[in-house]
Amino acid sequence: MVAGYCLQIGGGVLGMKESLKLFGVYQKMEFTKTTNYCSFYDNKLNSFVACLYLATTVSILPSFVCSKLFGRRVVVCVGFGLALLGSILLTIKNLPTLFIGRIICGFGVGCILQVLPIYISESTPAEYTDFLASKFDHGFNFGGFVVASTVNFLVAMTKSGWRWSFGLSGVLALASLMLSATTPESPHYFIEMKDNERAKSAFKKTRGRLIVAEFDNLVVESEEVYSSLFHPFRLQYMPYLFIACVREVFMQMTGMFAINFFTPIFLTSIGVSASTSFISSMGVGYTYFVMAILGGMLVDRYKRRVMLRSSTSVMIFTLFMIFGLLRLSNYDVMYFEVDVAVAVSMAMFFYVCGYAVISGPRGWFSIPLPQRAKGMGSALTTTISMLFVSLMAYISAPVVCVCKEYIVLIFGLYVVVMETFICSLVPETRDISEEEMDLKAWGQHRIWKKCI
């Protein structure tokens, strides 16, 4: 929840008048003649938004290596500690300090995103691993889309509301730090360190009792899985890794970041009151959270390829609809009529619904990454995801200023390419276990069967 909150809180904060004044954007909007598409284009603002995601990107691979050397629990605690320190600095009304605080917070988020899922998967019995992994995803979405949007709405009209928004991440980080400090280390770490006695002790703490047969299997599995960091790059894992990496690129380049992050700013710029814009942003966040949960249920009940194609079709239709409304309404030089603004907002909601269904790691595959490739594979895919998020955060405003409404058309074309990719290269994996993937999924595909 801390990571999701830190990553998503910025969009609402930057829609507040006080924070816009701090960056000089509000004054430019009031006294400088510019188009609606360029109202929020400011290099300092773009850099402030992007620096957290870039810091997260930079910290992911080092945190993975450190988790091997010093243990999972230590790195998780360091992550929450950095998030706490960064949130404290983010409450100080000084631009250099705000940048430093956001970068430190990004380092903490990178540690949390990379190591915490690994710790959860290693410290729980196998039958609960998928359940807790889905709860981690739900917690991330809850913090990022529900808590963040709700807090922004509650403090938007207060003086120095941006400080409250940033400061709450420190409260969440402090609570999480205290909790993680009391948890036992992962038994896998001690097995990697060839310390089986401490591994047995940690295993007993995480399971409640020592089951000799299960522990022996864990030792054998750990030696096989973690004997090399290069398992994900073997030919047999290339289908998983290639699709997982391309998926992250598609999911970040199809416009969801721009729509979610800049919704309060966009709605304010079309003449909607500040309070109403934050209510709409909160609605987008709640919709995403609910649809992500429903999407997880639907992809397990129905065929994944059917759900993927249905969702991408909804996304394509709504993006082309938004492009048409922007084009016909001449948004470049004038505000929308109320009915047009409502239509654009509704199209955004349907777009979010389609995106949320397929955005989860199990939206494309029942097995996102096999156990042997999970550690390094997740580090690589998360790095790619955060890299493209930071890119989108920095270039969204200037590209919108240059391309105007055509940026929405570009997003729509990206989704068309994504649907083509899904139809061509993503096999159906419903009701297929990890052991059966080679035979029933990759082995039946005309391209991927060459890797098996």
Coordinates of C-alpha atoms in Angstrom, one line a residue:
M1 CA 0.0 0.0 0.0
V2 CA 2.9 2.4 0.8
A3 CA 4.4 1.9 -2.6
G4 CA 1.1 2.4 -4.5
Y5 CA 0.4 5.5 -2.4
C6 CA 3.8 7.1 -3.0
L7 CA 3.6 6.4 -6.8
Q8 CA 0.1 7.8 -7.3
I9 CA -0.3 10.6 -4.8
G10 CA 1.6 13.1 -7.0
G11 CA -1.1 13.6 -9.7
G12 CA -3.7 14.9 -7.3
V13 CA -1.1 17.0 -5.3
L14 CA 0.0 18.8 -8.5
G15 CA -3.7 19.6 -9.2
M16 CA -3.9 21.7 -6.1
K17 CA -3.5 25.5 -6.4
E18 CA -0.9 25.8 -3.7
S19 CA 1.5 23.3 -5.3
L20 CA 0.9 24.9 -8.7
K21 CA 1.9 28.2 -7.2
L22 CA 5.0 26.6 -5.7
F23 CA 6.2 25.6 -9.2
G24 CA 5.1 28.8 -10.8
V25 CA 2.6 27.0 -13.0
Y26 CA -0.5 28.8 -11.6
Q27 CA 1.0 32.2 -12.3
K28 CA 1.7 31.1 -15.9
M29 CA -1.9 29.9 -16.3
E30 CA -3.3 33.2 -15.0
F31 CA -1.1 35.7 -16.8
T32 CA 0.4 34.0 -19.8
K33 CA -1.6 33.4 -23.0
T34 CA -1.3 29.8 -24.0
T35 CA -3.4 26.9 -25.3
N36 CA -5.3 24.6 -23.0
Y37 CA -3.0 21.7 -24.0
C38 CA 0.1 23.7 -22.8
S39 CA -1.3 25.1 -19.6
F40 CA 0.6 22.6 -17.4
Y41 CA 3.8 22.3 -19.4
D42 CA 6.7 23.2 -17.1
N43 CA 10.1 21.7 -17.0
K44 CA 10.5 21.8 -13.2
L45 CA 7.0 20.3 -12.7
N46 CA 7.7 17.5 -15.2
S47 CA 11.1 16.7 -13.6
F48 CA 9.5 16.6 -10.2
V49 CA 6.9 14.1 -11.3
A50 CA 9.4 11.9 -13.1
C51 CA 12.2 11.9 -10.6
L52 CA 10.4 9.5 -8.2
Y53 CA 9.8 6.9 -10.9
L54 CA 13.4 7.2 -12.2
A55 CA 14.8 6.8 -8.7
T56 CA 12.5 3.7 -8.3
T57 CA 13.9 2.3 -11.6
V58 CA 17.5 2.8 -10.6
S59 CA 17.0 1.2 -7.2
I60 CA 15.3 -2.1 -8.3
L61 CA 18.3 -4.1 -9.5
P62 CA 20.6 -3.0 -6.6
S63 CA 17.8 -3.9 -4.1
F64 CA 17.6 -7.3 -5.6
V65 CA 21.3 -7.9 -5.3
C66 CA 21.3 -6.5 -1.7
S67 CA 18.5 -8.9 -0.8
K68 CA 20.8 -11.7 -1.8
L69 CA 23.6 -10.4 0.3
F70 CA 21.9 -9.0 3.4
G71 CA 18.5 -10.6 3.5
R72 CA 15.0 -9.8 2.3
R73 CA 13.8 -8.3 5.6
V74 CA 16.7 -5.9 5.9
V75 CA 16.1 -4.5 2.4
V76 CA 12.3 -4.2 3.0
C77 CA 13.0 -2.3 6.3
V78 CA 15.4 0.0 4.4
G79 CA 12.8 0.6 1.8
F80 CA 10.2 1.7 4.3
G81 CA 12.8 3.8 6.1
L82 CA 13.7 5.6 2.9
A83 CA 10.0 6.2 2.1
L84 CA 9.6 7.6 5.6
L85 CA 12.5 10.0 5.3
G86 CA 11.4 11.1 1.8
S87 CA 7.9 11.8 3.0
I88 CA 9.3 14.0 5.8
L89 CA 11.3 16.0 3.3
L90 CA 8.3 16.3 1.0
T91 CA 6.5 18.4 3.6
I92 CA 9.1 21.2 3.5
K93 CA 8.2 24.1 1.3
N94 CA 11.5 24.3 -0.6
L95 CA 11.9 23.1 -4.2
P96 CA 15.4 21.5 -3.9
T97 CA 14.3 19.8 -0.7
L98 CA 11.1 18.5 -2.4
F99 CA 13.2 17.1 -5.2
I100 CA 15.6 15.3 -2.8
G101 CA 12.6 14.0 -0.8
R102 CA 10.9 12.6 -3.9
I103 CA 14.1 10.9 -5.1
I104 CA 14.7 9.3 -1.6
C105 CA 11.1 8.2 -1.6
G106 CA 11.6 6.6 -5.0
F107 CA 14.6 4.7 -3.8
G108 CA 12.4 3.3 -1.0
V109 CA 9.6 2.4 -3.3
G110 CA 12.0 0.5 -5.5
C111 CA 13.2 -1.6 -2.6
I112 CA 9.6 -2.4 -1.5
L113 CA 8.4 -3.2 -5.0
Q114 CA 11.2 -5.6 -5.8
V115 CA 11.9 -7.4 -2.5
L116 CA 8.6 -7.5 -0.7
P117 CA 6.8 -9.8 -3.2
I118 CA 9.8 -12.1 -3.1
Y119 CA 9.7 -12.2 0.7
I120 CA 6.0 -13.0 0.7
S121 CA 6.4 -15.8 -1.9
E122 CA 9.3 -17.3 0.1
S123 CA 7.9 -17.0 3.6
T124 CA 4.5 -18.6 3.0
P125 CA 3.3 -22.2 2.4
A126 CA 3.0 -23.0 -1.3
E127 CA -0.8 -23.2 -1.1
Y128 CA -1.1 -19.6 0.0
T129 CA 1.5 -18.0 -2.3
D130 CA -0.9 -17.1 -5.1
F131 CA -3.5 -15.8 -2.6
L132 CA -1.0 -13.5 -0.9
A133 CA 0.5 -12.4 -4.2
S134 CA -2.9 -11.2 -5.3
K135 CA -3.4 -9.5 -2.0
F136 CA -0.2 -7.6 -2.5
D137 CA -1.5 -6.4 -5.9
H138 CA -4.8 -5.4 -4.3
G139 CA -2.9 -3.6 -1.5
F140 CA -0.8 -1.7 -4.1
N141 CA -4.0 -0.7 -6.0
F142 CA -5.8 0.2 -2.8
G143 CA -3.0 2.5 -1.7
G144 CA -2.5 4.0 -5.1
F145 CA -6.0 4.5 -6.4
V146 CA -8.3 4.5 -3.4
V147 CA -6.4 5.9 -0.5
A148 CA -4.4 8.4 -2.6
S149 CA -7.4 9.8 -4.4
T150 CA -9.5 10.0 -1.2
V151 CA -6.8 11.8 0.7
N152 CA -6.3 14.3 -2.2
F153 CA -10.0 15.0 -2.2
L154 CA -10.2 15.5 1.6
V155 CA -7.2 17.9 1.7
A156 CA -7.5 19.6 -1.7
M157 CA -9.4 22.7 -0.3
T158 CA -7.3 23.1 2.8
K159 CA -4.2 25.4 3.1
S160 CA -1.0 23.4 2.5
G161 CA -3.1 20.4 1.5
W162 CA -0.2 19.0 -0.5
R163 CA 1.8 18.7 2.8
W164 CA -0.9 16.5 4.3
S165 CA -1.0 14.3 1.1
F166 CA 2.8 13.8 1.1
G167 CA 3.0 13.5 4.9
L168 CA 0.5 10.6 5.1
S169 CA 2.9 8.4 3.2
G170 CA 5.3 8.9 6.1
V171 CA 2.6 7.6 8.5
L172 CA 2.0 4.5 6.4
A173 CA 5.7 3.9 6.0
L174 CA 6.3 4.2 9.7
A175 CA 3.6 1.7 10.5
S176 CA 4.9 -0.7 7.8
L177 CA 8.5 -0.2 9.1
M178 CA 7.5 -1.2 12.6
L179 CA 5.6 -4.2 11.4
S180 CA 8.4 -5.4 9.0
A181 CA 11.0 -5.0 11.8
T182 CA 9.2 -7.7 13.8
T183 CA 8.9 -10.3 11.0
P184 CA 11.3 -13.2 10.6
E185 CA 13.8 -13.4 7.8
S186 CA 13.0 -15.6 4.8
P187 CA 14.3 -19.2 5.2
H188 CA 15.5 -19.0 1.6
Y189 CA 18.1 -16.4 2.5
F190 CA 19.7 -18.6 5.1
I191 CA 19.6 -21.6 2.7
E192 CA 21.5 -19.5 0.2
M193 CA 24.0 -18.6 2.9
K194 CA 24.4 -22.4 3.7
D195 CA 23.1 -21.8 7.2
N196 CA 20.5 -24.6 7.5
E197 CA 20.1 -24.3 11.3
R198 CA 19.0 -20.6 11.1
A199 CA 16.9 -21.6 8.0
K200 CA 15.1 -24.2 10.1
S201 CA 14.4 -21.6 12.8
A202 CA 13.1 -19.1 10.2
F203 CA 11.0 -21.8 8.5
K204 CA 9.5 -22.7 11.9
K205 CA 8.6 -19.1 12.6
T206 CA 7.0 -18.5 9.2
R207 CA 5.1 -21.9 9.1
G208 CA 4.3 -22.2 12.8
R209 CA 6.0 -25.6 13.0
L210 CA 8.9 -27.5 11.4
I211 CA 7.8 -30.0 8.7
V212 CA 11.0 -31.9 7.9
A213 CA 9.9 -33.2 4.5
E214 CA 8.7 -29.7 3.3
F215 CA 11.9 -28.1 4.6
D216 CA 14.0 -30.7 2.7
N217 CA 12.1 -30.0 -0.5
L218 CA 12.6 -26.3 0.1
V219 CA 16.4 -26.8 0.4
V220 CA 16.5 -28.7 -2.9
E221 CA 14.3 -26.2 -4.6
S222 CA 16.3 -23.2 -3.4
E223 CA 19.6 -24.8 -4.6
E224 CA 18.1 -25.3 -8.0
V225 CA 16.3 -22.0 -8.3
Y226 CA 18.8 -19.6 -6.9
S227 CA 22.0 -21.4 -8.0
S228 CA 22.2 -18.9 -10.9
L229 CA 20.9 -15.4 -11.6
F230 CA 20.7 -16.1 -15.3
H231 CA 17.9 -18.7 -15.2
P232 CA 15.4 -16.2 -16.8
F233 CA 17.7 -15.8 -19.9
R234 CA 17.7 -19.5 -20.8
L235 CA 16.0 -20.3 -24.0
Q236 CA 13.2 -22.2 -22.3
Y237 CA 12.2 -19.1 -20.3
M238 CA 12.4 -16.7 -23.3
P239 CA 8.6 -16.8 -24.0
Y240 CA 7.8 -15.8 -20.4
L241 CA 10.4 -13.1 -20.2
F242 CA 9.8 -11.6 -23.7
I243 CA 6.0 -11.4 -23.2
A244 CA 6.4 -10.1 -19.6
C245 CA 8.8 -7.3 -20.7
V246 CA 6.7 -6.3 -23.8
R247 CA 3.6 -6.3 -21.6
E248 CA 5.1 -3.8 -19.3
V249 CA 6.0 -1.5 -22.3
F250 CA 2.4 -1.8 -23.6
M251 CA 0.7 -1.2 -20.3
Q252 CA 2.7 2.0 -19.7
M253 CA 2.5 3.4 -23.3
T254 CA -1.3 3.1 -23.8
G255 CA -2.2 6.2 -21.9
M256 CA -3.3 5.0 -18.5
F257 CA -0.6 6.9 -16.7
A258 CA -1.5 10.2 -18.4
I259 CA -5.2 9.7 -17.8
N260 CA -4.9 8.7 -14.1
F261 CA -2.1 11.1 -13.2
F262 CA -3.4 14.1 -15.0
T263 CA -7.2 13.7 -14.5
P264 CA -7.5 16.4 -11.8
I265 CA -5.4 18.7 -13.8
F266 CA -7.2 18.0 -17.0
L267 CA -10.7 18.4 -15.5
T268 CA -9.6 21.7 -13.9
S269 CA -8.4 23.0 -17.3
I270 CA -11.7 22.3 -19.0
G271 CA -13.5 24.5 -16.5
V272 CA -14.6 22.0 -13.9
S273 CA -14.3 23.2 -10.3
A274 CA -11.4 21.9 -8.2
S275 CA -13.6 19.9 -5.8
T276 CA -15.5 18.3 -8.7
S277 CA -12.3 17.4 -10.4
F278 CA -11.0 15.6 -7.3
I279 CA -14.3 13.8 -6.9
S280 CA -14.0 12.6 -10.5
S281 CA -10.4 11.6 -9.9
M282 CA -11.5 9.6 -6.9
G283 CA -14.2 7.9 -9.0
V284 CA -11.5 6.9 -11.5
G285 CA -9.4 5.4 -8.7
Y286 CA -12.3 3.5 -7.1
T287 CA -13.3 2.2 -10.5
Y288 CA -9.8 1.0 -11.2
F289 CA -9.6 -0.8 -7.9
V290 CA -12.9 -2.5 -8.2
M291 CA -12.4 -3.5 -11.8
A292 CA -8.9 -4.9 -11.1
I293 CA -10.4 -7.2 -8.5
L294 CA -13.3 -8.2 -10.8
G295 CA -10.8 -8.7 -13.6
G296 CA -8.8 -11.1 -11.5
M297 CA -11.9 -13.2 -11.0
L298 CA -13.1 -13.0 -14.6
V299 CA -9.8 -14.1 -16.2
D300 CA -9.8 -17.2 -14.0
R301 CA -13.4 -18.0 -14.9
Y302 CA -13.3 -17.2 -18.6
K303 CA -10.6 -17.6 -21.3
R304 CA -7.9 -15.0 -20.9
R305 CA -7.5 -14.3 -24.6
V306 CA -11.3 -13.5 -24.7
M307 CA -11.0 -11.1 -21.8
L308 CA -7.9 -9.5 -23.2
R309 CA -9.4 -8.9 -26.6
S310 CA -12.6 -7.6 -25.1
S311 CA -10.8 -5.2 -22.8
T312 CA -8.5 -3.9 -25.5
S313 CA -11.5 -3.3 -27.8
V314 CA -13.2 -1.2 -25.1
M315 CA -9.9 0.8 -24.7
I316 CA -9.6 1.4 -28.4
F317 CA -13.2 2.5 -28.8
T318 CA -13.1 4.9 -25.8
L319 CA -9.7 6.5 -26.9
F320 CA -11.0 7.1 -30.4
M321 CA -14.2 8.6 -28.9
I322 CA -12.1 10.9 -26.7
F323 CA -10.0 12.0 -29.7
G324 CA -13.2 12.7 -31.7
L325 CA -14.7 14.8 -28.9
L326 CA -11.5 16.8 -28.4
R327 CA -11.2 17.3 -32.2
L328 CA -14.7 18.4 -32.7
S329 CA -15.0 20.6 -29.6
N330 CA -11.9 22.7 -30.5
Y331 CA -10.5 22.2 -27.0
D332 CA -7.2 23.9 -28.0
V333 CA -8.7 27.4 -27.5
M334 CA -11.9 27.0 -25.6
Y335 CA -13.5 25.0 -22.7
F336 CA -15.9 22.1 -23.3
E337 CA -19.6 22.4 -23.1
V338 CA -20.9 20.6 -20.0
D339 CA -22.4 17.7 -22.0
V340 CA -19.1 17.2 -23.9
A341 CA -17.1 17.3 -20.6
V342 CA -19.4 14.6 -19.2
A343 CA -19.0 12.5 -22.3
V344 CA -15.2 12.7 -22.1
S345 CA -15.3 11.8 -18.4
M346 CA -17.5 8.8 -19.0
A347 CA -15.2 7.6 -21.8
M348 CA -12.3 7.9 -19.4
F349 CA -14.2 5.7 -16.9
F350 CA -14.8 3.0 -19.5
Y351 CA -11.2 3.1 -20.6
V352 CA -10.1 2.6 -17.0
C353 CA -12.5 -0.4 -16.7
G354 CA -10.9 -2.0 -19.7
Y355 CA -7.4 -1.3 -18.6
A356 CA -7.9 -2.5 -15.0
V357 CA -9.2 -5.9 -16.2
I358 CA -5.9 -6.8 -18.0
S359 CA -3.5 -4.8 -15.9
G360 CA -2.8 -7.4 -13.2
P361 CA 0.2 -9.7 -13.6
R362 CA -2.2 -12.6 -14.0
G363 CA -4.4 -10.8 -16.5
W364 CA -2.2 -12.2 -19.4
F365 CA -1.0 -15.4 -17.9
S366 CA -2.0 -17.8 -15.2
I367 CA 1.8 -18.2 -14.5
P368 CA 3.4 -14.7 -15.1
L369 CA 6.9 -16.1 -14.4
P370 CA 8.0 -19.6 -13.4
Q371 CA 9.6 -20.1 -10.0
R372 CA 13.1 -20.6 -11.4
A373 CA 12.9 -17.3 -13.2
K374 CA 10.9 -15.3 -10.7
G375 CA 13.6 -13.4 -8.8
M376 CA 15.7 -11.9 -11.6
G377 CA 12.8 -12.0 -14.0
S378 CA 10.6 -9.8 -11.8
A379 CA 13.5 -7.4 -11.2
L380 CA 13.9 -7.0 -14.9
T381 CA 10.2 -6.5 -15.7
T382 CA 9.7 -4.1 -12.8
T383 CA 12.7 -2.1 -13.9
I384 CA 11.3 -1.8 -17.5
S385 CA 7.8 -0.9 -16.1
M386 CA 9.2 1.9 -13.9
L387 CA 11.5 3.1 -16.7
F388 CA 8.6 3.7 -19.0
V389 CA 6.5 5.2 -16.3
S390 CA 9.3 7.7 -15.6
L391 CA 9.5 8.4 -19.4
M392 CA 5.7 8.9 -19.6
A393 CA 5.8 11.2 -16.5
Y394 CA 8.4 13.4 -18.1
I395 CA 7.2 13.6 -21.7
S396 CA 3.4 13.5 -21.2
A397 CA 3.0 17.3 -20.7
P398 CA 5.3 18.4 -23.5
V399 CA 4.1 15.8 -26.0
V400 CA 0.5 16.8 -25.2
C401 CA 1.5 20.5 -25.8
V402 CA 2.9 19.6 -29.2
C403 CA 0.6 16.9 -30.4
K404 CA -2.6 18.3 -28.8
E405 CA -5.6 15.9 -29.2
Y406 CA -3.6 13.6 -31.5
I407 CA -1.8 12.2 -28.4
V408 CA -5.0 10.3 -27.7
L409 CA -5.0 8.9 -31.2
I410 CA -1.4 7.8 -30.6
F411 CA -2.5 6.0 -27.4
G412 CA -5.3 4.3 -29.4
L413 CA -2.9 3.1 -32.0
Y414 CA -0.7 1.7 -29.3
V415 CA -3.6 -0.3 -28.0
V416 CA -4.3 -1.6 -31.5
V417 CA -0.7 -2.8 -31.7
M418 CA -1.1 -4.4 -28.3
E419 CA -4.2 -6.3 -29.3
T420 CA -2.4 -7.5 -32.5
F421 CA 0.5 -8.7 -30.3
I422 CA -1.9 -10.5 -27.9
C423 CA -3.7 -12.3 -30.8
S424 CA -0.4 -13.3 -32.4
L425 CA 1.9 -14.2 -29.5
V426 CA 0.0 -14.7 -26.2
P427 CA -1.3 -18.3 -25.8
E428 CA -4.3 -19.3 -23.7
T429 CA -3.3 -20.4 -20.2
R430 CA -6.6 -20.9 -18.4
D431 CA -6.5 -24.0 -16.1
I432 CA -2.9 -24.7 -17.1
S433 CA -0.4 -25.3 -14.3
E434 CA 3.3 -24.3 -14.3
E435 CA 4.3 -27.9 -15.0
E436 CA 2.0 -28.1 -18.0
M437 CA 2.9 -24.8 -19.6
D438 CA 5.6 -26.3 -21.9
L439 CA 3.3 -29.0 -23.3
K440 CA -0.1 -27.3 -23.4
A441 CA 0.7 -23.6 -24.0
W442 CA 4.2 -23.0 -25.5
G443 CA 4.4 -26.4 -27.1
Q444 CA 1.1 -25.7 -29.0
H445 CA 2.2 -22.3 -30.3
R446 CA 3.6 -22.0 -33.8
I447 CA 6.4 -19.7 -32.7
W448 CA 7.1 -20.4 -29.1
K449 CA 7.3 -24.2 -29.5
K450 CA 10.8 -23.6 -31.1
C451 CA 12.0 -22.5 -27.6
I452 CA 10.8 -25.6 -25.8

